[in-house]
PDB file of C-alpha atoms in Angstrom:
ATOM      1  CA  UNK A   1     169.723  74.649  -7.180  1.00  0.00           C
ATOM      2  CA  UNK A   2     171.181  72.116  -5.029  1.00  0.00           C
ATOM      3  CA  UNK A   3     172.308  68.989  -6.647  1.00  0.00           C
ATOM      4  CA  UNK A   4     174.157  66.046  -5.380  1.00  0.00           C
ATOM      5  CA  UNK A   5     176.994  64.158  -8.020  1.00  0.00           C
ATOM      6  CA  UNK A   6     177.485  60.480  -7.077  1.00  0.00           C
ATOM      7  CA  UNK A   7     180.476  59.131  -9.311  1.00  0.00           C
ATOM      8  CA  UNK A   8     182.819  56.109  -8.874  1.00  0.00           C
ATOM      9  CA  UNK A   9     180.960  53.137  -9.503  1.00  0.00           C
ATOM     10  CA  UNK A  10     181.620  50.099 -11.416  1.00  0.00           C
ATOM     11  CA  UNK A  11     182.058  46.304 -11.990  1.00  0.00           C
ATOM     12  CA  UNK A  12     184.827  44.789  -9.586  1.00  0.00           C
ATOM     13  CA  UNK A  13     184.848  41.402  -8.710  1.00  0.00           C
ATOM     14  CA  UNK A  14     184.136  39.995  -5.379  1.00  0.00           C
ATOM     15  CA  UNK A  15     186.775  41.086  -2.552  1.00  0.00           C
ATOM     16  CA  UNK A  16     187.996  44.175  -4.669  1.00  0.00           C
ATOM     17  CA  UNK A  17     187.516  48.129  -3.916  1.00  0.00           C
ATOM     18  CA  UNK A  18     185.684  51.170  -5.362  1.00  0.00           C
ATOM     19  CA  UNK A  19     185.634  54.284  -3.740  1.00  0.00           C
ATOM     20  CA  UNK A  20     182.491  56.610  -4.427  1.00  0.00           C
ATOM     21  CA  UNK A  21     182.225  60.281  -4.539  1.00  0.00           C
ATOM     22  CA  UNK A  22     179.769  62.413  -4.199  1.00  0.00           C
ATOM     23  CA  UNK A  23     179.917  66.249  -4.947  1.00  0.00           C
ATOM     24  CA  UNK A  24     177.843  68.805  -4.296  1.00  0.00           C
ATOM     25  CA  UNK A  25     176.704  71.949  -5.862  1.00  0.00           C
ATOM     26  CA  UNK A  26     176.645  73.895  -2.920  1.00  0.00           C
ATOM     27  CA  UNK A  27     178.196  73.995   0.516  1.00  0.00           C
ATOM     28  CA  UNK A  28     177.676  70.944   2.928  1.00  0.00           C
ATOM     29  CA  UNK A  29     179.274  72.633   6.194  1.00  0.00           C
ATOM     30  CA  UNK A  30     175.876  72.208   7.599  1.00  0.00           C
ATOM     31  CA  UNK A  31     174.646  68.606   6.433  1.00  0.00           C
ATOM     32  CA  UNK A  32     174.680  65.317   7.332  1.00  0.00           C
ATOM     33  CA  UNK A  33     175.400  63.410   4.552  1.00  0.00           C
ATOM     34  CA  UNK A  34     174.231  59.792   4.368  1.00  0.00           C
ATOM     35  CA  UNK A  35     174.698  56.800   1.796  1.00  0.00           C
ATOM     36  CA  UNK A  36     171.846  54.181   0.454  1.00  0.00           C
ATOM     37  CA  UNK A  37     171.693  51.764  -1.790  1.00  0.00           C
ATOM     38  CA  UNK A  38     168.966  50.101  -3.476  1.00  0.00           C
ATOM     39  CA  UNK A  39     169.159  46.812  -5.509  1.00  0.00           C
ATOM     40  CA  UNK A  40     166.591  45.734  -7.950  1.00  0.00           C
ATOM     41  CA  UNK A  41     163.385  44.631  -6.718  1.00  0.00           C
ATOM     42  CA  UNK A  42     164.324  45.768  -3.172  1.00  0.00           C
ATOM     43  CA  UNK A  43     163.923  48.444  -0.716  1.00  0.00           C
ATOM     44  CA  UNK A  44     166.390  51.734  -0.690  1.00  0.00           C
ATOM     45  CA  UNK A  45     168.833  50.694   2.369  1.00  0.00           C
ATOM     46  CA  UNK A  46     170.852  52.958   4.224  1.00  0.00           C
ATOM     47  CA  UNK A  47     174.953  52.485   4.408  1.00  0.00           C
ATOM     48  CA  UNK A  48     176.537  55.456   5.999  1.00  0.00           C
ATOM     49  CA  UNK A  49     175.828  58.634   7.750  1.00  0.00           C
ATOM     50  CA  UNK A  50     178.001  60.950   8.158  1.00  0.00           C
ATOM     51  CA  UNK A  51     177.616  64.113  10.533  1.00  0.00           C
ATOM     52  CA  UNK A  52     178.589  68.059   9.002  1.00  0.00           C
ATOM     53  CA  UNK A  53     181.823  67.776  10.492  1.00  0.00           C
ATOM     54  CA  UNK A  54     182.806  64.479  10.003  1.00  0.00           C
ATOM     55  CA  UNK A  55     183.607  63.285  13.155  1.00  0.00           C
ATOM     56  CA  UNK A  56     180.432  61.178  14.083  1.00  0.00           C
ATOM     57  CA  UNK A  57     179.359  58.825  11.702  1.00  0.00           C
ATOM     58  CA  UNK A  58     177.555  55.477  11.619  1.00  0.00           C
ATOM     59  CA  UNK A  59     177.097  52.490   9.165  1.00  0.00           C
ATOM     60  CA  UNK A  60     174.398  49.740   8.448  1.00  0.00           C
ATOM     61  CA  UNK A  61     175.409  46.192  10.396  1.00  0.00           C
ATOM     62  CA  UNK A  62     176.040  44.466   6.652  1.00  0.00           C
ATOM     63  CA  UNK A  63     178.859  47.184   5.689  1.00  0.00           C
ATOM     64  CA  UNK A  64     180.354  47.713   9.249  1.00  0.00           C
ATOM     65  CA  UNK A  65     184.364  46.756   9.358  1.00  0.00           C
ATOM     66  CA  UNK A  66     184.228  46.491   5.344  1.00  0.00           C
ATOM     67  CA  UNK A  67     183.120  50.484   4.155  1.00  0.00           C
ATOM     68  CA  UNK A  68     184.479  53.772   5.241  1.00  0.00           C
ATOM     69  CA  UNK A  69     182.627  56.733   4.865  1.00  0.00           C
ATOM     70  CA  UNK A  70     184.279  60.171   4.987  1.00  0.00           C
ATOM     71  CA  UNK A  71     184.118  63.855   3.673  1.00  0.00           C
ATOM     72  CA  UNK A  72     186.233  67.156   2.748  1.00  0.00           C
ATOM     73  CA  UNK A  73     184.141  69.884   3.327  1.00  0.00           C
ATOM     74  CA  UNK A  74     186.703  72.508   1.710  1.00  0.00           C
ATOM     75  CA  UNK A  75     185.715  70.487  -1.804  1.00  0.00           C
ATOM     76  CA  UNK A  76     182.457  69.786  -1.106  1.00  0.00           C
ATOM     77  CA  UNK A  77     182.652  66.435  -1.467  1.00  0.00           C
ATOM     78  CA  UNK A  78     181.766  63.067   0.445  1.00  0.00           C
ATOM     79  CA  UNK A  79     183.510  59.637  -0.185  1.00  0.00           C
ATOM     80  CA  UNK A  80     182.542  56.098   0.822  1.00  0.00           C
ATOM     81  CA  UNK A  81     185.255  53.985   0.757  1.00  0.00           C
ATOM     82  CA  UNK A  82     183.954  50.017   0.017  1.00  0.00           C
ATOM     83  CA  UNK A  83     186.812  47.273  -0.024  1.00  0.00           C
ATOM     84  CA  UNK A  84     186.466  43.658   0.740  1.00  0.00           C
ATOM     85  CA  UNK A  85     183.092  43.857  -1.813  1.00  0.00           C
ATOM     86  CA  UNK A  86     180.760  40.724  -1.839  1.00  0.00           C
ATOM     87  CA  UNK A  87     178.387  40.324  -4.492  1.00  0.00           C
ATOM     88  CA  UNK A  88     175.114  41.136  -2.391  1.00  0.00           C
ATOM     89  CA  UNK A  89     176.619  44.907  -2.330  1.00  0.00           C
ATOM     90  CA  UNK A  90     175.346  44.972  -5.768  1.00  0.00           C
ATOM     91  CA  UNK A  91     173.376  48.085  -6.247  1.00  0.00           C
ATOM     92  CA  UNK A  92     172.120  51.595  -7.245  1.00  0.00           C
ATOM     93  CA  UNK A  93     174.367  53.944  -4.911  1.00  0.00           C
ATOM     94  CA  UNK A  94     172.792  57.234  -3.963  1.00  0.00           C
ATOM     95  CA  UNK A  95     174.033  60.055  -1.447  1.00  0.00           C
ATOM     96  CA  UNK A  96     171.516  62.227   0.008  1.00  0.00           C
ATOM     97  CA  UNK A  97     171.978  65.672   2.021  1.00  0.00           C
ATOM     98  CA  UNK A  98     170.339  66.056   5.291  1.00  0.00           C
ATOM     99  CA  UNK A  99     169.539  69.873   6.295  1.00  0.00           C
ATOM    100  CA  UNK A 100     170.882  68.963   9.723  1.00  0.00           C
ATOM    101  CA  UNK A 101     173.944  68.788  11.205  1.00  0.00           C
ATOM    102  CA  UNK A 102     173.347  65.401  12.635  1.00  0.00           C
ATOM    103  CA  UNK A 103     172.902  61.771  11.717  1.00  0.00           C
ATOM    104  CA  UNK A 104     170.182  60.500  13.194  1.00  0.00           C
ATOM    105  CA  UNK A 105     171.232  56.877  13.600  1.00  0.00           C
ATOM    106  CA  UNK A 106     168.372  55.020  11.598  1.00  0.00           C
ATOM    107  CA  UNK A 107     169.513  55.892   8.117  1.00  0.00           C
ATOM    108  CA  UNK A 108     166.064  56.579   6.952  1.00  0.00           C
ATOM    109  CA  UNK A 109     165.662  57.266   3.573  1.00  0.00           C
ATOM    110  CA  UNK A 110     162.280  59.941   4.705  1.00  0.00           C
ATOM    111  CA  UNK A 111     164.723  61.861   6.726  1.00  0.00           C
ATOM    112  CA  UNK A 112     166.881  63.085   3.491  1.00  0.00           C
ATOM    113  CA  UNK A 113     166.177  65.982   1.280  1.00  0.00           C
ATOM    114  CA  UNK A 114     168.402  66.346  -1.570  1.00  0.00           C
ATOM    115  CA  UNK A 115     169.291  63.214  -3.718  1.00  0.00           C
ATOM    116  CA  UNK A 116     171.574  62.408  -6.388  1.00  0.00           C
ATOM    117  CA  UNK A 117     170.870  60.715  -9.293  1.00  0.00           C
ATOM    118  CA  UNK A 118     172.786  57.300  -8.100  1.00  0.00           C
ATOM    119  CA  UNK A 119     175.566  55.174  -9.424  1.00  0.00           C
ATOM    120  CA  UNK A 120     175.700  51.855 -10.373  1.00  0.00           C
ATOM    121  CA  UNK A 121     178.115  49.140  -8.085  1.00  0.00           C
ATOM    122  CA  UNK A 122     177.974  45.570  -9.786  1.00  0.00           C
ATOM    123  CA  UNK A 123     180.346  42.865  -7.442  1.00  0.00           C
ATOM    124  CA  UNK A 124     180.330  39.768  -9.925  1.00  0.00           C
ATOM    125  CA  UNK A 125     183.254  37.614 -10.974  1.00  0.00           C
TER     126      UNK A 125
END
């Protein structure tokens, strides 16, 4: 079964850091692995993308300069790195596997196939 961990959230206060993780149950040499976010009352966004090998990724306009998404594939893991935190990053963080080796550069939530089960980011003094 594949399953996707997402772990590292929390309340920080506006301008801190958290860094999420996101493990998987099985091998991700051969996914893209993208970020999203939803907040409440709002549409799942994506974040991040990045490609099976990590050396292409992308990012949504509203996290570019300020996140930092990268992966080890030799722990199966993914990381997105958020500093500089305002409070309209508040949301539900998900990762999502993408049974392609590319991103595809629109961070569409349709183009994803295995979810995890999210973790809450609150920004809030």
């Amino acid at each position: 079964q594949l399953q996707l961990v997402e772990s590292g959230g929390g309340l920080v206060q506006p301008g801190g850091s958290l860094r999420l993780s996101c493990a998987a149950s099985f091998r991700l040499d051969y996914y893209a692995i993208g970020w999203f976010r939803q907040a409440p009352g709002k549409e799942r966004e994506g974040v991040s993308c990045t490609s099976s090998s990590g050396r292409s990724t992308n990012y949504a306009d509203s996290v570019k300069g300020r996140f930092t998404i990268s992966r080890d594939n030799a722990k199966n893991t993914v990381y997105l790195q958020m500093n500089s935190l305002k409070p309209e990053d508040t949301a539900v963080y998900y990762c999502a596997a993408r049974s392609l080796t590319r991103c595809s550069g629109y961070l569409r939530p349709s183009e994803y196939d295995v979810w995890g089960q999210g973790t809450q980011v609150t920004v809030s003094s």
